PDB file of C-alpha atoms and ligand atoms in Angstrom:
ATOM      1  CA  UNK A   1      36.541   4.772  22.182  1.00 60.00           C
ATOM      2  CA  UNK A   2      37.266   6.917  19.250  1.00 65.00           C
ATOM      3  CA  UNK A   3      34.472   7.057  16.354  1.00 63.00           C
ATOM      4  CA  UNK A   4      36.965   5.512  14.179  1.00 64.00           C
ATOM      5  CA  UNK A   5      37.330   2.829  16.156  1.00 65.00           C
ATOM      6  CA  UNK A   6      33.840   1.838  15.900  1.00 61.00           C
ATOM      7  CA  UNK A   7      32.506  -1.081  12.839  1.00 58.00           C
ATOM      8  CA  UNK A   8      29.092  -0.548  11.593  1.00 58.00           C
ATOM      9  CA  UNK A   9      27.616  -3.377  10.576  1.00 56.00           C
ATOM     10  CA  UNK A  10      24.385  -3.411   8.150  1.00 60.00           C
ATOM     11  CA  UNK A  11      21.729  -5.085   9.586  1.00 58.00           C
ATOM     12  CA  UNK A  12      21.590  -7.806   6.893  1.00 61.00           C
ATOM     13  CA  UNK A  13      24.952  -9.036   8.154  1.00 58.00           C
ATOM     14  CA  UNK A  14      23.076 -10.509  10.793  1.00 59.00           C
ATOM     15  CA  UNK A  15      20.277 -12.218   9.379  1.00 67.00           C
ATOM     16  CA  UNK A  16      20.342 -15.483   8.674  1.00 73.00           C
ATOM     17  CA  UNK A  17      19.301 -16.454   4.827  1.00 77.00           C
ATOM     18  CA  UNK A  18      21.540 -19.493   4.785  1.00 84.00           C
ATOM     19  CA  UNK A  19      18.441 -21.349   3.302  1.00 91.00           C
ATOM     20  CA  UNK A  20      18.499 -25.035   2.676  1.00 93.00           C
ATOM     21  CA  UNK A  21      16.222 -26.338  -0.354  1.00 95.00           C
ATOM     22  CA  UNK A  22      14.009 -28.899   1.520  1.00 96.00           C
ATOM     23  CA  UNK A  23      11.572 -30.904   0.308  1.00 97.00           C
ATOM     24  CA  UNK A  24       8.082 -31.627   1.435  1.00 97.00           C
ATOM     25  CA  UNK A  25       5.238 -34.117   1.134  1.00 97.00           C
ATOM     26  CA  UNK A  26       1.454 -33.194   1.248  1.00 97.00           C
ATOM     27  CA  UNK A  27      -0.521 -36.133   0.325  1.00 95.00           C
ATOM     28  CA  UNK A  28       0.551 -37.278  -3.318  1.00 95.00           C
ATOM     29  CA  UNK A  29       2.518 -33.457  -3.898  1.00 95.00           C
ATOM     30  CA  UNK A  30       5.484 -33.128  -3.270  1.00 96.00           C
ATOM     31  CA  UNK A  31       7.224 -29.534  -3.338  1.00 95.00           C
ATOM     32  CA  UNK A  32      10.859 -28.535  -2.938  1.00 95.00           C
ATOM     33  CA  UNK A  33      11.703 -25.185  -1.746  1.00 95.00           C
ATOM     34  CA  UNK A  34      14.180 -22.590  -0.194  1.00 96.00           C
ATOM     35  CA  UNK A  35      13.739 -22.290   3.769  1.00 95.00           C
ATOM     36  CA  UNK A  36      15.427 -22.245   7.313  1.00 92.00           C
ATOM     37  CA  UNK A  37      15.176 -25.043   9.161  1.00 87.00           C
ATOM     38  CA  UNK A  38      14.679 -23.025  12.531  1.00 73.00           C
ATOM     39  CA  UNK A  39      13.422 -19.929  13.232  1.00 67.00           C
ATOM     40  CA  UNK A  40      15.895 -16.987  13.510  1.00 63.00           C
ATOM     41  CA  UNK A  41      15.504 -13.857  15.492  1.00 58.00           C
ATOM     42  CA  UNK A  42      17.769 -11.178  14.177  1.00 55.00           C
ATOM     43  CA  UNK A  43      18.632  -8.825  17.393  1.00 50.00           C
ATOM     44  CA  UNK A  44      19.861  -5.997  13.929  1.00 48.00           C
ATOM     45  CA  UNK A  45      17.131  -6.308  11.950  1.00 52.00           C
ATOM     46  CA  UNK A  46      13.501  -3.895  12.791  1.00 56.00           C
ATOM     47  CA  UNK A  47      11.729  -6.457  10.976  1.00 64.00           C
ATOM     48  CA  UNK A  48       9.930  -9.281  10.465  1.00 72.00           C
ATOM     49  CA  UNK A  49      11.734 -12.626   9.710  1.00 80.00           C
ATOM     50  CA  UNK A  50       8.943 -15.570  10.812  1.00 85.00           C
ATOM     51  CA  UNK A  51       8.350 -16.001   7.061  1.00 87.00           C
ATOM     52  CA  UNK A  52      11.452 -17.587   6.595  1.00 90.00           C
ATOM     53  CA  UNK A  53      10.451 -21.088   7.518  1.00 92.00           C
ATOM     54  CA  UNK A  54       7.696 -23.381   6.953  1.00 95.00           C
ATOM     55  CA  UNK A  55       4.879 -23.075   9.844  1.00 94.00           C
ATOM     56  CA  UNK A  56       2.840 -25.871  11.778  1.00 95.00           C
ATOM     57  CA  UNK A  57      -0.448 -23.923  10.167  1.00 96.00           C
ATOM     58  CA  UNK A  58       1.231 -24.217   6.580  1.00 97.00           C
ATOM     59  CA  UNK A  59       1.847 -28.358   7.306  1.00 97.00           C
ATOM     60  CA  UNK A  60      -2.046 -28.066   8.419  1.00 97.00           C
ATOM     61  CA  UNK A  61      -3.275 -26.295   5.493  1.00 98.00           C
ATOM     62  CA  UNK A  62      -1.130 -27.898   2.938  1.00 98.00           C
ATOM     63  CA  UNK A  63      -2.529 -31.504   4.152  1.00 97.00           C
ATOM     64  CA  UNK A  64      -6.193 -29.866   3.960  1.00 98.00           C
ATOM     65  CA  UNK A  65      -5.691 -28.611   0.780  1.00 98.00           C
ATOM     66  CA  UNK A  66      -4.057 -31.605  -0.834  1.00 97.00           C
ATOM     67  CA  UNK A  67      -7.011 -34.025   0.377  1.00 97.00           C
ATOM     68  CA  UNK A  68      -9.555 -31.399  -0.556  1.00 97.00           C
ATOM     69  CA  UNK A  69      -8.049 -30.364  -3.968  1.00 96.00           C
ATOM     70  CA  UNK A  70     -11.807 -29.857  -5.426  1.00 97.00           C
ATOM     71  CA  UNK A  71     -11.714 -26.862  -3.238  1.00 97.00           C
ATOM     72  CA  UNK A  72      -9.176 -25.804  -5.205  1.00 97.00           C
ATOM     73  CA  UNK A  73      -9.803 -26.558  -9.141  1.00 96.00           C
ATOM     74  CA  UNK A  74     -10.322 -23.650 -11.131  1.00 95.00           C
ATOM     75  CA  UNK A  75      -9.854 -20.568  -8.261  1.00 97.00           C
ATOM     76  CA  UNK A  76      -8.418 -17.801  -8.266  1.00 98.00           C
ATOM     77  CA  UNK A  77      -6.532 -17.283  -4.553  1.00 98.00           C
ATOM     78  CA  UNK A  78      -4.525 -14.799  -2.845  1.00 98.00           C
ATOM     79  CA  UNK A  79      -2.648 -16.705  -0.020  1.00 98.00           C
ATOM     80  CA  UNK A  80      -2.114 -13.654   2.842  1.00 97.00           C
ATOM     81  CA  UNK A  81       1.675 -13.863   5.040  1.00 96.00           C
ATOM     82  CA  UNK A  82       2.866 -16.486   2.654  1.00 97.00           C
ATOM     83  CA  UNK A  83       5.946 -17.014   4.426  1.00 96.00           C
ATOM     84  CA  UNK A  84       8.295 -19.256   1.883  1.00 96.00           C
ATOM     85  CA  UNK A  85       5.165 -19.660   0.020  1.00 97.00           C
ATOM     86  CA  UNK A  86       4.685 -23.218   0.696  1.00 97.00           C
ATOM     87  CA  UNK A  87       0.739 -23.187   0.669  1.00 98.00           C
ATOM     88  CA  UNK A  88       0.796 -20.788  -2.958  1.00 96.00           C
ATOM     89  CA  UNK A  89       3.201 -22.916  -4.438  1.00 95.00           C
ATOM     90  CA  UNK A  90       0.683 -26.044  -4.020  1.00 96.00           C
ATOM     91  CA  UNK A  91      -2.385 -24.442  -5.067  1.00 96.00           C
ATOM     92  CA  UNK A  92      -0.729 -23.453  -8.548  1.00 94.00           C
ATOM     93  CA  UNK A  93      -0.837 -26.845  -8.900  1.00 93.00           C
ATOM     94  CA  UNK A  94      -4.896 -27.103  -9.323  1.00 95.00           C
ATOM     95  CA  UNK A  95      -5.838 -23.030  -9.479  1.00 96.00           C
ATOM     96  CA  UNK A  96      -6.660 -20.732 -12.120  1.00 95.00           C
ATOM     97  CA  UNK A  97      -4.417 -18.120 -10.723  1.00 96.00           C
ATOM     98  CA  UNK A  98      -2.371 -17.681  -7.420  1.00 97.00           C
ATOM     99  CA  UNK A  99      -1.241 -14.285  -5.679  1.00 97.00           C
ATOM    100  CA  UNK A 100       1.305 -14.713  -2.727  1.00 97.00           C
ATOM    101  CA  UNK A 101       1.135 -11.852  -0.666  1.00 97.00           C
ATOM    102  CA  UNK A 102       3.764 -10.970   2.183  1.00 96.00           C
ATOM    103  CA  UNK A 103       5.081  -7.565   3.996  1.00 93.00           C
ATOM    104  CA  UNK A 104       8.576  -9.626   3.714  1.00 90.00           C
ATOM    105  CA  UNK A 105       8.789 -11.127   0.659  1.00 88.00           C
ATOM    106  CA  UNK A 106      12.432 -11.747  -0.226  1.00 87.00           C
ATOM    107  CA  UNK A 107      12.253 -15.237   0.294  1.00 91.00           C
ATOM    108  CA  UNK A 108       9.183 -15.489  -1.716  1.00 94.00           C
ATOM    109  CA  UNK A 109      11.083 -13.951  -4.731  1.00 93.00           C
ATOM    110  CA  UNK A 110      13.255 -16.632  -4.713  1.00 93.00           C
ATOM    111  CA  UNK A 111      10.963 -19.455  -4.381  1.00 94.00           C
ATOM    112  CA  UNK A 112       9.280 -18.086  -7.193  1.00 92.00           C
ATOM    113  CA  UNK A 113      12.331 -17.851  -8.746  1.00 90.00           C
ATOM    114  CA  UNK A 114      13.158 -21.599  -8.062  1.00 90.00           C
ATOM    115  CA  UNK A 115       9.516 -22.709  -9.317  1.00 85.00           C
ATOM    116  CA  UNK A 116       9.948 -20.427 -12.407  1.00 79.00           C
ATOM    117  CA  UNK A 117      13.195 -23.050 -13.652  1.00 77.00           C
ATOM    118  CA  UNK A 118      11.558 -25.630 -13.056  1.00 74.00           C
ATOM    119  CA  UNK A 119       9.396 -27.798 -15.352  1.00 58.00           C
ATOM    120  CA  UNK A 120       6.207 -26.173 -13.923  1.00 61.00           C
ATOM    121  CA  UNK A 121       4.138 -23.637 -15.553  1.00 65.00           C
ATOM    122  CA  UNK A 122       4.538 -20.352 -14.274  1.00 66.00           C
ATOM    123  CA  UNK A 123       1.173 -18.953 -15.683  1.00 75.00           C
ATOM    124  CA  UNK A 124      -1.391 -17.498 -13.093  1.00 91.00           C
ATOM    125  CA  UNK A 125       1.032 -17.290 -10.194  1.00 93.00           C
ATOM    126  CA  UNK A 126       2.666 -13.965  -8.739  1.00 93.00           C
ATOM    127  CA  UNK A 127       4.216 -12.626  -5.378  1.00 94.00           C
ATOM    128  CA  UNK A 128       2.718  -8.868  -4.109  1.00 96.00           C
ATOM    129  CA  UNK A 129       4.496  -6.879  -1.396  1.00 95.00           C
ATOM    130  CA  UNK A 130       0.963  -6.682   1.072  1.00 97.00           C
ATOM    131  CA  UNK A 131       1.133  -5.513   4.640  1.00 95.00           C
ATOM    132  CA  UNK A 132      -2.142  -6.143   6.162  1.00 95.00           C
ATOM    133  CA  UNK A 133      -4.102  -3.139   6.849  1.00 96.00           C
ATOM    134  CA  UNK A 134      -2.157  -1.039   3.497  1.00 97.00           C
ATOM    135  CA  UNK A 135      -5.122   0.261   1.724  1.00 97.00           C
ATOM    136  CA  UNK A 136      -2.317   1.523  -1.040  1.00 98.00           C
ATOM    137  CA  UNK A 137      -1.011  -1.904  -1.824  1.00 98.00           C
ATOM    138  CA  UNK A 138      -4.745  -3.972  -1.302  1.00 98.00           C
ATOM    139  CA  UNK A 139      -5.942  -1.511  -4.174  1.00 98.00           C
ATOM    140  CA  UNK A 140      -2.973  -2.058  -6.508  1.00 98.00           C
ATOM    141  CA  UNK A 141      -3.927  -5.856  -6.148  1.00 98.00           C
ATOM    142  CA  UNK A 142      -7.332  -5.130  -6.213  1.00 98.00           C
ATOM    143  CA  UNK A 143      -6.751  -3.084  -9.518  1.00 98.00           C
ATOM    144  CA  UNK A 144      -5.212  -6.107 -11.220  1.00 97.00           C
ATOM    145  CA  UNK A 145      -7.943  -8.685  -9.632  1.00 97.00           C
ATOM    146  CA  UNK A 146     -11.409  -6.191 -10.080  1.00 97.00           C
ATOM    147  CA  UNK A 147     -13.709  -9.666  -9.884  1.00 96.00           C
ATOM    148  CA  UNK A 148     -11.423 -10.383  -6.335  1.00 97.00           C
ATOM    149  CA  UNK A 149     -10.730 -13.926  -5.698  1.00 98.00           C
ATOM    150  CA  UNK A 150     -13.018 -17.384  -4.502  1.00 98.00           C
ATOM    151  CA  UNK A 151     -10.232 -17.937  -2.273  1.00 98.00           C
ATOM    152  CA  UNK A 152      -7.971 -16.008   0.858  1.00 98.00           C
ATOM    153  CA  UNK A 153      -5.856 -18.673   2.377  1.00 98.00           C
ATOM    154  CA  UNK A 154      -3.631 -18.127   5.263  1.00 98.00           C
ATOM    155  CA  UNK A 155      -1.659 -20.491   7.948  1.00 97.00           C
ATOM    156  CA  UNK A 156      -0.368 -19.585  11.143  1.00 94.00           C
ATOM    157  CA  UNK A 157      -0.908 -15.258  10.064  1.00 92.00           C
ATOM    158  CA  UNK A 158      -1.425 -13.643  13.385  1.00 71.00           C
ATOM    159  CA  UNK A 159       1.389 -13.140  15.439  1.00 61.00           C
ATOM    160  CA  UNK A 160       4.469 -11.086  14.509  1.00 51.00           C
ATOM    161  CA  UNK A 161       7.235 -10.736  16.489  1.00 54.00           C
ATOM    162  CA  UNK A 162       9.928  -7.993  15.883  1.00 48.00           C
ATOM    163  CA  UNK A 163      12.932  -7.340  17.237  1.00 50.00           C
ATOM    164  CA  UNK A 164      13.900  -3.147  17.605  1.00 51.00           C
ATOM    165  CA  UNK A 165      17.272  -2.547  19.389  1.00 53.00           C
ATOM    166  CA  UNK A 166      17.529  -5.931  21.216  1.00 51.00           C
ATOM    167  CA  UNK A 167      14.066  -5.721  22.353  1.00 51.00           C
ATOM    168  CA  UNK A 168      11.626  -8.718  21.511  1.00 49.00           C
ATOM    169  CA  UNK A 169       7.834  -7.121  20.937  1.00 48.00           C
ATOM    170  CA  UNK A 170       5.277  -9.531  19.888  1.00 51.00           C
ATOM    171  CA  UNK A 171       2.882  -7.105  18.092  1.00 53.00           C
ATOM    172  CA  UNK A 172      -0.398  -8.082  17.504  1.00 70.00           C
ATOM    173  CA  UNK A 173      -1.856  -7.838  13.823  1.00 88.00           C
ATOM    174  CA  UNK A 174      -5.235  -9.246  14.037  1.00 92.00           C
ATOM    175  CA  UNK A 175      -7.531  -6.261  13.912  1.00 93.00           C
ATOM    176  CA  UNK A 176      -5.521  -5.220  10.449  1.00 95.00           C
ATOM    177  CA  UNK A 177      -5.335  -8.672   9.156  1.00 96.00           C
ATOM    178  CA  UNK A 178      -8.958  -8.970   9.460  1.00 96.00           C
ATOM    179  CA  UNK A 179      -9.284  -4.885   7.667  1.00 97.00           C
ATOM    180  CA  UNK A 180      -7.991  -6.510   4.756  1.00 98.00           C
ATOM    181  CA  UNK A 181      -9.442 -10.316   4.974  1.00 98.00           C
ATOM    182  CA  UNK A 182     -13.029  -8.034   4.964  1.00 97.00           C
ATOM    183  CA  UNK A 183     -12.146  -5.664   2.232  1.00 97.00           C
ATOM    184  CA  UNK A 184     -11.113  -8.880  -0.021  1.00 98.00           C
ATOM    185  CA  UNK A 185     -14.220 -10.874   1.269  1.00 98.00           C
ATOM    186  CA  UNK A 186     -16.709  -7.882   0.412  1.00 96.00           C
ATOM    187  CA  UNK A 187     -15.614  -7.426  -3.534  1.00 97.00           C
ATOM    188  CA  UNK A 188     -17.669 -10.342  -4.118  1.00 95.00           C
ATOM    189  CA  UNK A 189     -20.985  -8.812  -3.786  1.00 88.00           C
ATOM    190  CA  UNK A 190     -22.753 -12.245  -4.091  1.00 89.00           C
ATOM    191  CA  UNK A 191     -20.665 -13.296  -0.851  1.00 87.00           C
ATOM    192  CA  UNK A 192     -18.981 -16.109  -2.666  1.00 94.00           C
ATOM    193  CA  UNK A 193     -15.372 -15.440  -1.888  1.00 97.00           C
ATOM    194  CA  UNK A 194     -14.149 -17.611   1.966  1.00 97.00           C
ATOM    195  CA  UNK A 195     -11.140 -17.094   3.583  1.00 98.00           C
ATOM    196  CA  UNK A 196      -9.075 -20.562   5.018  1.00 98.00           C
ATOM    197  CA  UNK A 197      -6.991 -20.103   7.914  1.00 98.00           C
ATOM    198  CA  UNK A 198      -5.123 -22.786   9.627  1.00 97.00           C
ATOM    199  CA  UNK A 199      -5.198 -21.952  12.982  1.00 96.00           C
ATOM    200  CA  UNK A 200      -2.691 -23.111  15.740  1.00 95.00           C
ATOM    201  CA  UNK A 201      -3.289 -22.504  18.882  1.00 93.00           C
ATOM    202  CA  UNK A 202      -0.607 -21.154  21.014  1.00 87.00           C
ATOM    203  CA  UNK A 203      -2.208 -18.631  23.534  1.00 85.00           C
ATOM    204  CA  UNK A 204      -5.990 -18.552  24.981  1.00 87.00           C
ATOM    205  CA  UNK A 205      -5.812 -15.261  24.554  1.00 86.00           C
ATOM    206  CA  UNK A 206      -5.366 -15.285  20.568  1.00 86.00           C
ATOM    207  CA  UNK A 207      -7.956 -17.939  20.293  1.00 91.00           C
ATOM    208  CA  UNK A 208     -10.327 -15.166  21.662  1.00 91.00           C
ATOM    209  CA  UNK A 209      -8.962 -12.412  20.109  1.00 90.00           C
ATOM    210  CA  UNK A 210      -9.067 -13.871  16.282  1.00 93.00           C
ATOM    211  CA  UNK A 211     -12.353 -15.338  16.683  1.00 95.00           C
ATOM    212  CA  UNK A 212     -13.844 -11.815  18.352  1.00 94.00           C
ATOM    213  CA  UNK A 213     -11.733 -10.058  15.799  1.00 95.00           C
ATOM    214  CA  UNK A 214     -13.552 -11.345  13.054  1.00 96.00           C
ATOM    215  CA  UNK A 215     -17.045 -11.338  14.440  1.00 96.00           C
ATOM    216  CA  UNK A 216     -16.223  -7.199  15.258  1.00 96.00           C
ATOM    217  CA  UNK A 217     -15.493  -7.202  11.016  1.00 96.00           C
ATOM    218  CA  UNK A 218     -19.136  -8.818  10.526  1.00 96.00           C
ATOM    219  CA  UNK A 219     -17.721 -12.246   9.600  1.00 97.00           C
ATOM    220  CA  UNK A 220     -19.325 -15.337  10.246  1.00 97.00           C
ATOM    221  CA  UNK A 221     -16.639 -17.906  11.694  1.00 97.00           C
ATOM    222  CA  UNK A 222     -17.280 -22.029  11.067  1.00 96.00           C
ATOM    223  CA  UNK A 223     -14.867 -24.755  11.863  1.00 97.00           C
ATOM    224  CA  UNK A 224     -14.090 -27.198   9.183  1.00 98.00           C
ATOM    225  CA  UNK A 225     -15.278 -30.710  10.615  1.00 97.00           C
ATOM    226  CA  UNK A 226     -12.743 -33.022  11.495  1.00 97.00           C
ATOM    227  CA  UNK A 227     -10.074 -30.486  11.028  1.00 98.00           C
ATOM    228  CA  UNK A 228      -9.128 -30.115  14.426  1.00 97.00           C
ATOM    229  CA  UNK A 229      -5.996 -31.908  14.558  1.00 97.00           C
ATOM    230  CA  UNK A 230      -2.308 -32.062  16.491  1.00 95.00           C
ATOM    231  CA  UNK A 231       0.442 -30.683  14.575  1.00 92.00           C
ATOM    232  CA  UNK A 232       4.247 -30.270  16.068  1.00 87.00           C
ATOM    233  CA  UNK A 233       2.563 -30.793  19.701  1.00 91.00           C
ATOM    234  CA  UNK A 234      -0.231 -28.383  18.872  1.00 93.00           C
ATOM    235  CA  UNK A 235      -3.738 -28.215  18.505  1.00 95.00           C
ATOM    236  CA  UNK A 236      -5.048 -26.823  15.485  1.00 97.00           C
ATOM    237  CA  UNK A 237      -7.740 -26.523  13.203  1.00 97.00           C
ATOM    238  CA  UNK A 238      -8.784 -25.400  10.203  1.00 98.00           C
ATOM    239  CA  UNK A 239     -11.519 -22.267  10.453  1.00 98.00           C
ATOM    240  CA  UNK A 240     -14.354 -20.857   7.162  1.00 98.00           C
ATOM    241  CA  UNK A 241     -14.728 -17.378   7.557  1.00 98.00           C
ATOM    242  CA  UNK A 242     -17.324 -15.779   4.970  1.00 97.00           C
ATOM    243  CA  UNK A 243     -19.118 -12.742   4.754  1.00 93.00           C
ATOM    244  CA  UNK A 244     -22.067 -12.383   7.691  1.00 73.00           C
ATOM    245  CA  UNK A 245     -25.629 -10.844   6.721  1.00 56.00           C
ATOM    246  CA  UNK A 246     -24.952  -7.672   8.172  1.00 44.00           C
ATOM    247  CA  UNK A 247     -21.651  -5.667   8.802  1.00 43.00           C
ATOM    248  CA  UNK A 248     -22.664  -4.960  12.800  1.00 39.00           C
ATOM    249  CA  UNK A 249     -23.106  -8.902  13.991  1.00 37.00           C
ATOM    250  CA  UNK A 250     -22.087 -12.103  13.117  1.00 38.00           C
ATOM    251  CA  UNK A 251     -22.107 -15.755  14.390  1.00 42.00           C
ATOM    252  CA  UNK A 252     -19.716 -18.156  15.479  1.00 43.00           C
ATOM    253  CA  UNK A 253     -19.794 -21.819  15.413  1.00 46.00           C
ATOM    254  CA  UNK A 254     -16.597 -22.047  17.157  1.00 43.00           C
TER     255      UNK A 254
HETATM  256  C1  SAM B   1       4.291 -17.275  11.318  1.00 61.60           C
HETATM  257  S1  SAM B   1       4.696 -16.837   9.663  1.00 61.60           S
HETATM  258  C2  SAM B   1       3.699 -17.984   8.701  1.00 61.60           C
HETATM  259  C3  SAM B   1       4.212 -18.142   7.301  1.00 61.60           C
HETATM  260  C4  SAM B   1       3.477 -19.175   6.464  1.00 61.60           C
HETATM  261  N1  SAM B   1       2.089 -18.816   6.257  1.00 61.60           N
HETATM  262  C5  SAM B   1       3.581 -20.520   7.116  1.00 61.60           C
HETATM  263  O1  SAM B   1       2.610 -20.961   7.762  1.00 61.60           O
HETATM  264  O2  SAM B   1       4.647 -21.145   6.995  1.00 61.60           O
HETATM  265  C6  SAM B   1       3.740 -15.328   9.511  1.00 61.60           C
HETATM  266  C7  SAM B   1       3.866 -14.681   8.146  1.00 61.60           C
HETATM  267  O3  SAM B   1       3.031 -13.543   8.092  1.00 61.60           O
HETATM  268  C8  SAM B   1       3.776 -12.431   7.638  1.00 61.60           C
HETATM  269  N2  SAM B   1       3.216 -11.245   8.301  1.00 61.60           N
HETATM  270  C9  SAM B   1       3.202 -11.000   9.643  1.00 61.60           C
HETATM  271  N3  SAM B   1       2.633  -9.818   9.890  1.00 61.60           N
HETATM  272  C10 SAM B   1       2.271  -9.308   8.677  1.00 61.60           C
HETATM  273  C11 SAM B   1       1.633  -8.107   8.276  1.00 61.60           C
HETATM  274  N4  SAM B   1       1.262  -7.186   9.172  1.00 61.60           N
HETATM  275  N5  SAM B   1       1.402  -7.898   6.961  1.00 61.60           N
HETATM  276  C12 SAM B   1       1.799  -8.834   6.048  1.00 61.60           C
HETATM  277  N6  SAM B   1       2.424  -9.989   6.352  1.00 61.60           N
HETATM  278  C13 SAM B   1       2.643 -10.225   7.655  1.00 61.60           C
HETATM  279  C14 SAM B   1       5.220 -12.715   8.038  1.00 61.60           C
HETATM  280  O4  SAM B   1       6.165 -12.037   7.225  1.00 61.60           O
HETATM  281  C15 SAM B   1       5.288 -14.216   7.875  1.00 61.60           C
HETATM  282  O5  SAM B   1       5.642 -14.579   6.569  1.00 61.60           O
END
């Protein structure tokens, strides 16, 4: 084959961002919002495409949050691999101020963009470009946010898959994830900033791996009573992670 015979195609070509506004119910809230339907893996792209759908963990958290919107009242969150945004976009609804964070966040931008025409206030919420473990882009955040926040939310944060030259890796995230959930926790001297995940269980393995992950970063680990639910066929739950005593040892409930 000649060189002039051969196409190159950008990689964008491939991806699927034929998004469908869909609306969803938590409780009395009801959002509406640009996502896929099913997951796509792009075979072109060298990056990270989960975020483009809404997550069992987000369905988990979102119900959480909209039973326990007390919780909520008054906060100031950051919401970490924010996907569509579906969990930041309810929390606006009761919070003082509300920072979506992603490594992908095109599809973020545009649910923001979406929520921006529409009736609702757009004071106190914002998207950030944050890859977990990016000192560079925590402190730009940080620099805007010097008190930190009462709340780090995430759902369904600690698996990425990504796809270089038609090979699938599923890279594991955890110990960074946690290198920034413990830099956020610790700006709040008096220890009164938590961290919500939803957690799904999908591999023994992970179950281990988060909950010894955070322990390693000092945390202290609790699960949320009554939380532990089945969502899409799995089990999940919904897990307190605060500050431990010490940096060296911590204690798990779970
Ligand atoms: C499984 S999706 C969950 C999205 C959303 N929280 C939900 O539950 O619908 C994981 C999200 O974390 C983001 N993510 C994965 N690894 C990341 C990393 N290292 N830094 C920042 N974001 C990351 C992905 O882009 C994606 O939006």
């Amino acid at each position: 084959m000649e060189e002039d015979d051969v196409v190159c195609l950008d990689a964008s070509f491939f991806v699927n961002d034929n998004y469908q506004l869909t609306k969803f119910s938590f409780g009395s809230q009801v959002l509406e919002l640009y996502c896929l339907q099913s997951a796509s893996i792009c075979m072109a792209a060298d990056y990270d495409l989960t975020g483009q759908l809404v997550w069992p963990g987000a369905v988990l958290l979102n119900n959480f949050l909209s039973e326990n919107e007390e919780l909520l009242r008054g906060c100031s969150v950051i919401e970490l691999g924010s996907g569509v945004g579906i969990t930041g976009m309810l929390c606006h609804r009761f919070c003082r101020e509300v920072v979506l964070t992603d490594h992908n966040d095109e599809i973020l931008e545009k649910n923001i963009e979406l929520h921006e025409s529409s009736q609702e206030s757009q004071a106190g919420l914002k998207s950030e470009k944050l890859e977990w473990g990016n000192s560079e882009q925590l402190e730009k955040i940080l620099q805007d946010h010097p008190e930190g926040f009462d709340l780090i939310l995430g759902a369904d944060i600690y698996i990425l898959i990504i796809v270089i030259s038609c090979i699938i890796f599923q890279q594991c995230s955890i110990p960074s994830l946690f290198d920034t959930v413990e830099k956020i926790l610790r700006v709040r001297q008096q220890g009164n900033c938590k961290f919500i995940l939803a957690y799904v269980s999908r591999a023994k393995v992970m179950d281990a791996l988060v909950i010894s992950e955070a322990i390693r970063h000092g945390l202290l680990v609790s699960e949320v009573t009554g939380t532990r639910t089945i969502v899409k066929n799995l089990e999940g739950v919904i897990f307190e992670i605060t500050c431990g005593r010490t940096q060296a040892t911590g204690n798990s409930d779970s």
